[in-house]
Amino acid sequence: MSSQAKVDGSTAQLDMEDPPPSLPTPPKRQKASSFTNISRTVVVLLLSLGIVIGGGIVGIAGHISSRDIQQQNAVAIIREGPDNQGKAGKTPPPVVCGSTVQCGQTFTGEVKLTEDLYCPQTTSGNCAITLEGEDAVLDCNQYMIDGDDSSSGRGVCLLNGASAINCYVQKFEDGIYVKNGGEVKDCEVMFNVALGIHIENEASSTTKIKMKISNTYIHDNGNEGIFFRGRPESSETSIEVNNVKSNHNGRNGMLFIGGDNVKLQVQVTDSETSNNEFSGISIVRFMAPNSDAAVDLELDGIISRYNGGDGLNVSSFNTAGGEVKVKGDVNLYKNGSSGFFVGNADVGVDVVVERRGALNSCGHLASGSLDVDIFSAGLATFSGNGYTCDSTSPNLSNIITCDPCPNCPQ
């Protein structure tokens, strides 16, 4: 699929029982068969003639397949109703086929698109489509939710545990907005004005918040690919990122910012952050005199390369400190500044390379004092019994080291 694909007007439906595809790489949109193309041509001819179908006149075909209209709603399969408690074991309401999803609607059940949804000029604070609650699932069925670059609002909003799968989201202020936990799976999020995926928690939430992002490609967004900032006094938060590429974004590939009195745990596995203007992965705990919450980061199977800043940046910790665990390969190559920067810490940041872990950093492009593969400032300590390969850094005597780094990728 071209990331800038336009609406093709197709309305093919898949069976509700079809499982979503497992996509270790960015999803590809389904190509129409020759039969589908012939059928679409017939439908367009009928529509252009204003044929009466089921007692109603269908509009002009040219308006359906073009971007000249102000808004294009989408046909979807919807399972929703006041008694929808499927996850609790109760019988959900019947599926309604052929229902129309309009821009700005909110759903608490299951929605499966059967065509693209075009929502231009979505205004600030509003969403093209909203899913709310743990039973709410948006399956875009590999169709597009599309803005128009001038949209100041959000594409998909997931509230209080809702999920989005198989979605292409582009050209909004924020592509996908998640509040109080949720899941994004098998999606592609691109060409949004600010953030690809924007995550936050409501202040004073009392339950642990969990967020999962998997099998997703995030690229060419104006600021961060993935962005989280903890609200003061909000819940303990767990964010899991697995098999995700966040590349070519205008700032950081992934940026996680802790909040006052909030414990933040981030796990990033089998993922890549490359060619971003700032750092690949950055985890920050803003200075706060009354903070007693730690920020922990676990890494396993990471490639972070060709970023304008650091491959991995951990900074600005205060009273509670934090921990970085290298549980598997972490490969930091050819970044514009340091490979791994740990700095601006008033308290200890513990970097632990576990037995099967390997922290590899080499070939970075900075000059002067920042020309360091692994840069440590403040009270950061390194420990463990894993393998660390770098050529210039101190404070690594407790880890098996290799100097210089062999076979740095070109």
Short mmCIF file of C-alpha atoms in Angstrom, two decimals:
data_model
loop_
_atom_site.label_atom_id
_atom_site.label_comp_id
_atom_site.label_asym_id
_atom_site.label_seq_id
_atom_site.Cartn_x
_atom_site.Cartn_y
_atom_site.Cartn_z
CA MET A 1 0.00 0.00 0.00
CA SER A 2 1.15 3.47 -0.70
CA SER A 3 1.15 5.49 2.50
CA GLN A 4 -0.71 8.20 0.63
CA ALA A 5 -3.36 5.95 -0.85
CA LYS A 6 -6.65 7.64 -1.77
CA VAL A 7 -10.16 6.35 -1.27
CA ASP A 8 -11.01 3.76 -3.87
CA GLY A 9 -14.68 3.45 -2.96
CA SER A 10 -14.52 -0.29 -2.27
CA THR A 11 -17.04 -1.70 0.19
CA ALA A 12 -16.07 -5.38 0.37
CA GLN A 13 -17.05 -7.01 3.67
CA LEU A 14 -15.12 -9.68 5.55
CA ASP A 15 -16.73 -12.22 7.81
CA MET A 16 -16.88 -11.23 11.48
CA GLU A 17 -15.00 -14.41 12.43
CA ASP A 18 -11.96 -13.70 10.23
CA PRO A 19 -8.96 -13.21 12.54
CA PRO A 20 -6.85 -10.08 12.10
CA PRO A 21 -3.61 -10.73 10.22
CA SER A 22 -0.40 -11.24 12.15
CA LEU A 23 1.94 -8.68 10.64
CA PRO A 24 5.55 -8.56 11.78
CA THR A 25 6.14 -5.85 9.17
CA PRO A 26 3.97 -2.85 8.23
CA PRO A 27 0.57 -4.04 7.00
CA LYS A 28 -0.23 -3.99 3.31
CA ARG A 29 -3.62 -2.96 2.06
CA GLN A 30 -5.54 -5.64 0.21
CA LYS A 31 -5.47 -5.35 -3.53
CA ALA A 32 -8.79 -5.70 -5.28
CA SER A 33 -9.25 -8.75 -7.49
CA SER A 34 -10.18 -8.40 -11.13
CA PHE A 35 -13.72 -9.46 -10.22
CA THR A 36 -13.85 -6.71 -7.59
CA ASN A 37 -12.60 -4.17 -10.10
CA ILE A 38 -15.26 -5.24 -12.62
CA SER A 39 -17.94 -5.10 -9.92
CA ARG A 40 -16.77 -1.67 -8.85
CA THR A 41 -16.96 -0.44 -12.44
CA VAL A 42 -20.52 -1.71 -12.75
CA VAL A 43 -21.48 -0.05 -9.48
CA VAL A 44 -19.97 3.25 -10.58
CA LEU A 45 -21.88 3.11 -13.86
CA LEU A 46 -25.12 2.39 -12.03
CA LEU A 47 -24.50 5.16 -9.52
CA SER A 48 -23.68 7.67 -12.22
CA LEU A 49 -27.05 6.97 -13.78
CA GLY A 50 -28.82 7.53 -10.43
CA ILE A 51 -30.30 4.02 -10.43
CA VAL A 52 -32.98 3.43 -7.78
CA ILE A 53 -31.84 0.75 -5.32
CA GLY A 54 -34.18 -0.42 -2.59
CA GLY A 55 -36.50 2.55 -3.10
CA GLY A 56 -33.79 5.23 -2.74
CA ILE A 57 -31.73 7.03 -5.32
CA VAL A 58 -28.00 6.55 -4.91
CA GLY A 59 -25.96 9.71 -5.50
CA ILE A 60 -23.46 10.59 -8.18
CA ALA A 61 -20.44 8.27 -8.29
CA GLY A 62 -17.89 10.98 -8.82
CA HIS A 63 -18.64 12.42 -5.39
CA ILE A 64 -18.08 9.06 -3.74
CA SER A 65 -14.60 8.42 -5.12
CA SER A 66 -13.16 11.94 -4.93
CA ARG A 67 -11.87 14.23 -2.16
CA ASP A 68 -13.99 17.14 -3.40
CA ILE A 69 -16.64 16.53 -0.77
CA GLN A 70 -16.40 17.89 2.73
CA GLN A 71 -16.79 14.54 4.46
CA GLN A 72 -17.11 10.91 3.47
CA ASN A 73 -18.77 8.56 5.93
CA ALA A 74 -17.96 4.85 5.93
CA VAL A 75 -20.06 1.72 5.92
CA ALA A 76 -19.21 -0.59 8.81
CA ILE A 77 -20.25 -3.70 10.68
CA ILE A 78 -21.28 -2.61 14.18
CA ARG A 79 -21.95 -4.71 17.26
CA GLU A 80 -23.14 -2.34 19.92
CA GLY A 81 -25.99 -1.72 22.33
CA PRO A 82 -26.88 -1.03 25.95
CA ASP A 83 -26.47 -4.71 26.85
CA ASN A 84 -23.10 -5.15 25.15
CA GLN A 85 -21.00 -6.90 27.76
CA GLY A 86 -19.39 -9.59 25.66
CA LYS A 87 -16.16 -9.70 27.69
CA ALA A 88 -18.18 -10.42 30.81
CA GLY A 89 -19.64 -13.56 29.19
CA LYS A 90 -23.02 -12.10 28.30
CA THR A 91 -24.56 -12.37 24.86
CA PRO A 92 -23.72 -9.28 22.81
CA PRO A 93 -26.35 -7.54 20.70
CA PRO A 94 -26.73 -8.63 17.07
CA VAL A 95 -24.40 -7.45 14.34
CA VAL A 96 -25.86 -4.74 12.14
CA CYS A 97 -24.35 -4.92 8.65
CA GLY A 98 -24.18 -1.91 6.38
CA SER A 99 -24.43 0.68 9.15
CA THR A 100 -22.90 4.07 8.44
CA VAL A 101 -20.08 5.44 10.57
CA GLN A 102 -20.11 9.22 10.59
CA CYS A 103 -17.18 11.42 11.49
CA GLY A 104 -17.28 12.32 15.18
CA GLN A 105 -19.22 9.28 16.42
CA THR A 106 -18.44 7.42 19.66
CA PHE A 107 -18.82 3.63 20.05
CA THR A 108 -18.67 1.34 23.07
CA GLY A 109 -18.84 -1.96 21.18
CA GLU A 110 -17.24 -3.49 18.08
CA VAL A 111 -16.88 -1.63 14.80
CA LYS A 112 -15.43 -3.11 11.60
CA LEU A 113 -14.98 -0.78 8.65
CA THR A 114 -15.76 -1.92 5.13
CA GLU A 115 -14.44 1.21 3.43
CA ASP A 116 -12.27 4.27 4.10
CA LEU A 117 -13.46 7.01 6.46
CA TYR A 118 -12.56 10.54 5.37
CA CYS A 119 -12.87 13.25 8.02
CA PRO A 120 -11.34 16.54 6.86
CA GLN A 121 -11.03 19.58 9.09
CA THR A 122 -11.54 17.67 12.34
CA THR A 123 -11.34 20.45 14.92
CA SER A 124 -9.11 20.70 17.98
CA GLY A 125 -10.10 18.37 20.82
CA ASN A 126 -12.40 16.33 18.58
CA CYS A 127 -11.87 12.92 17.03
CA ALA A 128 -12.77 11.38 13.68
CA ILE A 129 -13.94 8.28 15.58
CA THR A 130 -13.94 7.45 19.30
CA LEU A 131 -13.96 4.05 21.03
CA GLU A 132 -14.64 3.99 24.77
CA GLY A 133 -14.33 1.14 27.26
CA GLU A 134 -12.63 -2.25 27.35
CA ASP A 135 -15.30 -3.82 25.12
CA ALA A 136 -14.80 -1.21 22.41
CA VAL A 137 -12.76 -2.45 19.44
CA LEU A 138 -12.20 -0.68 16.14
CA ASP A 139 -11.14 -3.05 13.36
CA CYS A 140 -10.37 -0.86 10.36
CA ASN A 141 -10.08 -4.01 8.25
CA GLN A 142 -7.02 -2.41 6.56
CA TYR A 143 -8.99 0.66 5.49
CA MET A 144 -7.89 4.25 6.00
CA ILE A 145 -9.03 6.89 8.49
CA ASP A 146 -7.94 10.04 6.73
CA GLY A 147 -7.72 13.75 7.53
CA ASP A 148 -6.56 16.51 5.23
CA ASP A 149 -3.40 18.04 6.80
CA SER A 150 -5.42 21.02 8.04
CA SER A 151 -7.15 18.93 10.71
CA SER A 152 -6.34 20.21 14.21
CA GLY A 153 -8.10 17.25 15.85
CA ARG A 154 -7.36 13.57 16.29
CA GLY A 155 -7.94 10.58 14.05
CA VAL A 156 -8.76 7.65 16.36
CA CYS A 157 -9.44 8.22 20.08
CA LEU A 158 -9.20 5.23 22.44
CA LEU A 159 -10.55 5.83 25.95
CA ASN A 160 -10.45 3.69 29.07
CA GLY A 161 -9.06 0.48 27.60
CA ALA A 162 -10.40 0.56 24.03
CA SER A 163 -8.50 -1.01 21.11
CA ALA A 164 -7.71 -0.30 17.46
CA ILE A 165 -6.45 -2.94 15.01
CA ASN A 166 -5.69 -3.09 11.28
CA CYS A 167 -5.92 0.69 10.86
CA TYR A 168 -4.21 3.19 8.59
CA VAL A 169 -4.41 6.66 10.13
CA GLN A 170 -3.00 9.79 8.56
CA LYS A 171 -3.15 13.60 8.22
CA PHE A 172 -4.57 14.61 11.62
CA GLU A 173 -2.97 16.64 14.41
CA ASP A 174 -2.51 13.37 16.34
CA GLY A 175 -3.06 10.11 14.54
CA ILE A 176 -4.16 7.95 17.50
CA TYR A 177 -4.92 9.39 20.95
CA VAL A 178 -5.09 7.04 23.96
CA LYS A 179 -6.36 8.05 27.39
CA ASN A 180 -6.29 5.79 30.45
CA GLY A 181 -4.92 2.74 28.67
CA GLY A 182 -5.71 0.76 25.56
CA GLU A 183 -4.17 -1.21 22.72
CA VAL A 184 -2.95 -0.43 19.20
CA LYS A 185 -2.16 -3.44 17.03
CA ASP A 186 -1.34 -4.08 13.35
CA CYS A 187 -1.60 -0.40 12.38
CA GLU A 188 0.25 2.16 10.30
CA VAL A 189 0.23 5.75 11.57
CA MET A 190 1.82 8.37 9.35
CA PHE A 191 1.90 11.94 8.02
CA ASN A 192 0.21 13.46 11.06
CA VAL A 193 0.94 17.09 11.88
CA ALA A 194 2.16 16.52 15.46
CA LEU A 195 2.11 13.05 17.07
CA GLY A 196 1.69 9.59 15.66
CA ILE A 197 0.42 7.95 18.87
CA HIS A 198 -0.33 10.26 21.82
CA ILE A 199 -0.77 8.56 25.23
CA GLU A 200 -1.81 10.17 28.50
CA ASN A 201 -3.53 9.37 31.78
CA GLU A 202 -6.24 11.21 33.59
CA ALA A 203 -5.13 12.94 36.76
CA SER A 204 -5.99 11.21 40.05
CA SER A 205 -6.75 7.88 38.41
CA THR A 206 -6.65 5.13 41.06
CA THR A 207 -6.09 2.03 38.92
CA LYS A 208 -2.91 0.88 37.19
CA ILE A 209 -2.94 1.96 33.56
CA LYS A 210 -1.76 -0.47 30.87
CA MET A 211 -0.95 0.46 27.29
CA LYS A 212 0.16 -1.91 24.51
CA ILE A 213 1.44 -1.11 21.02
CA SER A 214 2.42 -4.01 18.75
CA ASN A 215 3.08 -4.88 15.10
CA THR A 216 2.77 -1.23 14.13
CA TYR A 217 4.66 1.10 11.78
CA ILE A 218 4.79 4.78 12.79
CA HIS A 219 6.53 7.18 10.44
CA ASP A 220 6.77 10.69 8.98
CA ASN A 221 4.86 12.44 11.76
CA GLY A 222 5.68 16.08 12.56
CA ASN A 223 6.84 15.56 16.16
CA GLU A 224 7.11 12.25 18.06
CA GLY A 225 6.17 8.85 16.71
CA ILE A 226 5.06 7.70 20.20
CA PHE A 227 4.55 10.26 22.98
CA PHE A 228 3.59 9.76 26.64
CA ARG A 229 3.51 12.31 29.44
CA GLY A 230 2.34 11.40 32.92
CA ARG A 231 -0.17 13.65 34.62
CA PRO A 232 0.60 14.79 38.18
CA GLU A 233 -0.65 12.32 40.77
CA SER A 234 -2.04 9.93 38.13
CA SER A 235 -1.81 6.14 38.24
CA GLU A 236 1.11 3.83 37.98
CA THR A 237 1.55 3.27 34.26
CA SER A 238 2.84 0.33 32.23
CA ILE A 239 3.60 0.77 28.52
CA GLU A 240 4.56 -2.21 26.34
CA VAL A 241 5.95 -1.63 22.86
CA ASN A 242 6.59 -4.77 20.81
CA ASN A 243 7.57 -5.19 17.15
CA VAL A 244 7.18 -1.50 16.35
CA LYS A 245 9.04 0.71 13.89
CA SER A 246 9.03 4.44 14.63
CA ASN A 247 11.11 6.06 11.91
CA HIS A 248 11.50 9.37 10.05
CA ASN A 249 9.60 11.45 12.60
CA GLY A 250 10.21 15.18 13.14
CA ARG A 251 11.43 14.78 16.73
CA ASN A 252 11.91 11.58 18.77
CA GLY A 253 10.97 8.13 17.63
CA MET A 254 9.60 7.42 21.12
CA LEU A 255 9.42 9.87 24.05
CA PHE A 256 8.20 8.86 27.52
CA ILE A 257 7.94 11.55 30.22
CA GLY A 258 7.17 10.62 33.82
CA GLY A 259 4.84 12.58 36.08
CA ASP A 260 4.85 13.68 39.71
CA ASN A 261 4.37 10.75 42.09
CA VAL A 262 3.80 8.38 39.18
CA LYS A 263 5.71 5.15 38.65
CA LEU A 264 6.31 4.61 34.94
CA GLN A 265 7.41 1.26 33.51
CA VAL A 266 8.28 1.02 29.82
CA GLN A 267 9.17 -2.18 27.96
CA VAL A 268 10.42 -1.95 24.38
CA THR A 269 11.13 -5.23 22.57
CA ASP A 270 12.01 -6.20 18.99
CA SER A 271 11.61 -2.61 17.77
CA GLU A 272 13.42 -0.04 15.66
CA THR A 273 13.79 3.74 15.88
CA SER A 274 15.75 5.16 12.97
CA ASN A 275 16.19 8.38 11.00
CA ASN A 276 14.31 10.55 13.50
CA GLU A 277 15.33 14.21 13.80
CA PHE A 278 16.00 13.99 17.57
CA SER A 279 16.70 10.79 19.54
CA GLY A 280 15.51 7.30 18.78
CA ILE A 281 14.20 6.46 22.28
CA SER A 282 14.10 9.05 25.04
CA ILE A 283 12.82 8.53 28.57
CA VAL A 284 12.70 11.61 30.78
CA ARG A 285 11.72 12.30 34.36
CA PHE A 286 11.21 16.05 34.66
CA MET A 287 12.70 17.61 37.79
CA ALA A 288 10.10 17.94 40.55
CA PRO A 289 10.96 18.60 44.20
CA ASN A 290 8.13 16.50 45.61
CA SER A 291 8.42 13.54 43.30
CA ASP A 292 8.95 10.06 44.72
CA ALA A 293 8.22 7.98 41.63
CA ALA A 294 10.77 6.02 39.64
CA VAL A 295 10.94 5.52 35.90
CA ASP A 296 12.06 2.10 34.67
CA LEU A 297 12.97 1.06 31.13
CA GLU A 298 13.49 -2.47 29.82
CA LEU A 299 15.04 -3.05 26.39
CA ASP A 300 15.35 -6.26 24.39
CA GLY A 301 15.98 -6.54 20.66
CA ILE A 302 16.45 -2.83 19.81
CA ILE A 303 17.94 -1.12 16.79
CA SER A 304 18.32 2.67 17.01
CA ARG A 305 20.38 4.22 14.23
CA TYR A 306 20.83 7.28 12.01
CA ASN A 307 18.90 9.52 14.42
CA GLY A 308 19.85 13.19 14.64
CA GLY A 309 20.37 13.05 18.42
CA ASP A 310 21.12 10.04 20.63
CA GLY A 311 20.22 6.48 19.89
CA LEU A 312 18.98 6.16 23.49
CA ASN A 313 18.59 9.07 25.93
CA VAL A 314 17.82 8.73 29.65
CA SER A 315 17.89 12.04 31.52
CA SER A 316 16.51 14.52 34.07
CA PHE A 317 15.86 12.23 37.00
CA ASN A 318 15.27 13.43 40.54
CA THR A 319 14.60 11.93 43.96
CA ALA A 320 13.40 8.43 43.05
CA GLY A 321 15.86 7.65 40.29
CA GLY A 322 15.29 4.88 37.80
CA GLU A 323 16.63 1.74 36.21
CA VAL A 324 17.49 0.72 32.67
CA LYS A 325 17.63 -3.04 32.06
CA VAL A 326 19.32 -4.37 28.95
CA LYS A 327 17.71 -7.80 28.65
CA GLY A 328 18.77 -8.63 25.08
CA ASP A 329 20.54 -7.02 22.13
CA VAL A 330 20.45 -3.22 22.14
CA ASN A 331 22.20 -1.93 19.01
CA LEU A 332 22.95 1.79 18.76
CA TYR A 333 24.69 2.77 15.53
CA LYS A 334 25.63 5.90 13.59
CA ASN A 335 23.54 8.43 15.52
CA GLY A 336 24.19 12.17 15.32
CA SER A 337 25.18 12.54 18.99
CA SER A 338 25.96 9.79 21.52
CA GLY A 339 24.82 6.24 21.21
CA PHE A 340 23.57 5.95 24.81
CA PHE A 341 23.34 9.19 26.83
CA VAL A 342 22.64 9.04 30.58
CA GLY A 343 22.76 12.52 32.04
CA ASN A 344 21.33 15.36 34.11
CA ALA A 345 20.63 12.99 36.98
CA ASP A 346 20.58 14.21 40.57
CA VAL A 347 20.20 10.64 41.84
CA GLY A 348 21.30 7.23 40.71
CA VAL A 349 20.20 5.80 37.41
CA ASP A 350 21.17 2.13 37.39
CA VAL A 351 22.02 0.61 34.03
CA VAL A 352 22.00 -3.20 34.29
CA VAL A 353 23.15 -5.40 31.41
CA GLU A 354 21.71 -8.85 32.16
CA ARG A 355 23.43 -12.14 31.36
CA ARG A 356 21.96 -12.53 27.89
CA GLY A 357 22.04 -8.80 27.25
CA ALA A 358 24.38 -6.96 24.90
CA LEU A 359 24.71 -3.17 24.77
CA ASN A 360 26.39 -2.35 21.45
CA SER A 361 27.18 1.26 20.59
CA CYS A 362 29.53 2.56 17.91
CA GLY A 363 30.12 4.84 14.94
CA HIS A 364 28.28 7.92 16.18
CA LEU A 365 28.79 11.28 14.53
CA ALA A 366 29.04 13.80 17.39
CA SER A 367 32.16 15.87 17.97
CA GLY A 368 33.85 17.11 21.12
CA SER A 369 32.68 15.99 24.57
CA LEU A 370 29.60 14.24 23.21
CA ASP A 371 31.63 12.05 20.85
CA VAL A 372 31.02 9.11 23.16
CA ASP A 373 29.43 5.77 22.41
CA ILE A 374 28.09 5.49 25.96
CA PHE A 375 28.01 8.79 27.85
CA SER A 376 27.48 8.84 31.61
CA ALA A 377 26.91 11.96 33.68
CA GLY A 378 25.61 12.59 37.17
CA LEU A 379 25.27 9.51 39.39
CA ALA A 380 24.58 6.86 36.77
CA THR A 381 26.09 3.42 37.46
CA PHE A 382 26.61 0.44 35.17
CA SER A 383 26.48 -3.14 36.36
CA GLY A 384 25.60 -6.66 35.37
CA ASN A 385 27.21 -9.66 33.75
CA GLY A 386 26.20 -9.15 30.16
CA TYR A 387 28.26 -7.91 27.23
CA THR A 388 28.96 -4.28 26.43
CA CYS A 389 30.68 -3.18 23.27
CA ASP A 390 31.83 0.42 23.11
CA SER A 391 35.11 2.20 22.50
CA THR A 392 35.22 5.36 24.59
CA SER A 393 33.17 5.18 27.82
CA PRO A 394 34.26 5.01 31.46
CA ASN A 395 32.42 3.41 34.42
CA LEU A 396 31.87 0.08 32.69
CA SER A 397 34.36 -2.03 34.66
CA ASN A 398 31.64 -4.26 36.08
CA ILE A 399 30.53 -5.42 32.63
CA ILE A 400 32.47 -7.56 30.19
CA THR A 401 33.66 -5.04 27.63
CA CYS A 402 34.99 -5.02 24.12
CA ASP A 403 37.22 -2.23 22.85
CA PRO A 404 36.87 -1.24 20.07
CA CYS A 405 33.44 -2.26 18.82
CA PRO A 406 33.86 -5.00 16.17
CA ASN A 407 32.04 -4.93 12.87
CA CYS A 408 30.14 -1.69 13.33
CA PRO A 409 27.44 -1.69 10.63
CA GLN A 410 28.03 0.64 7.72
#
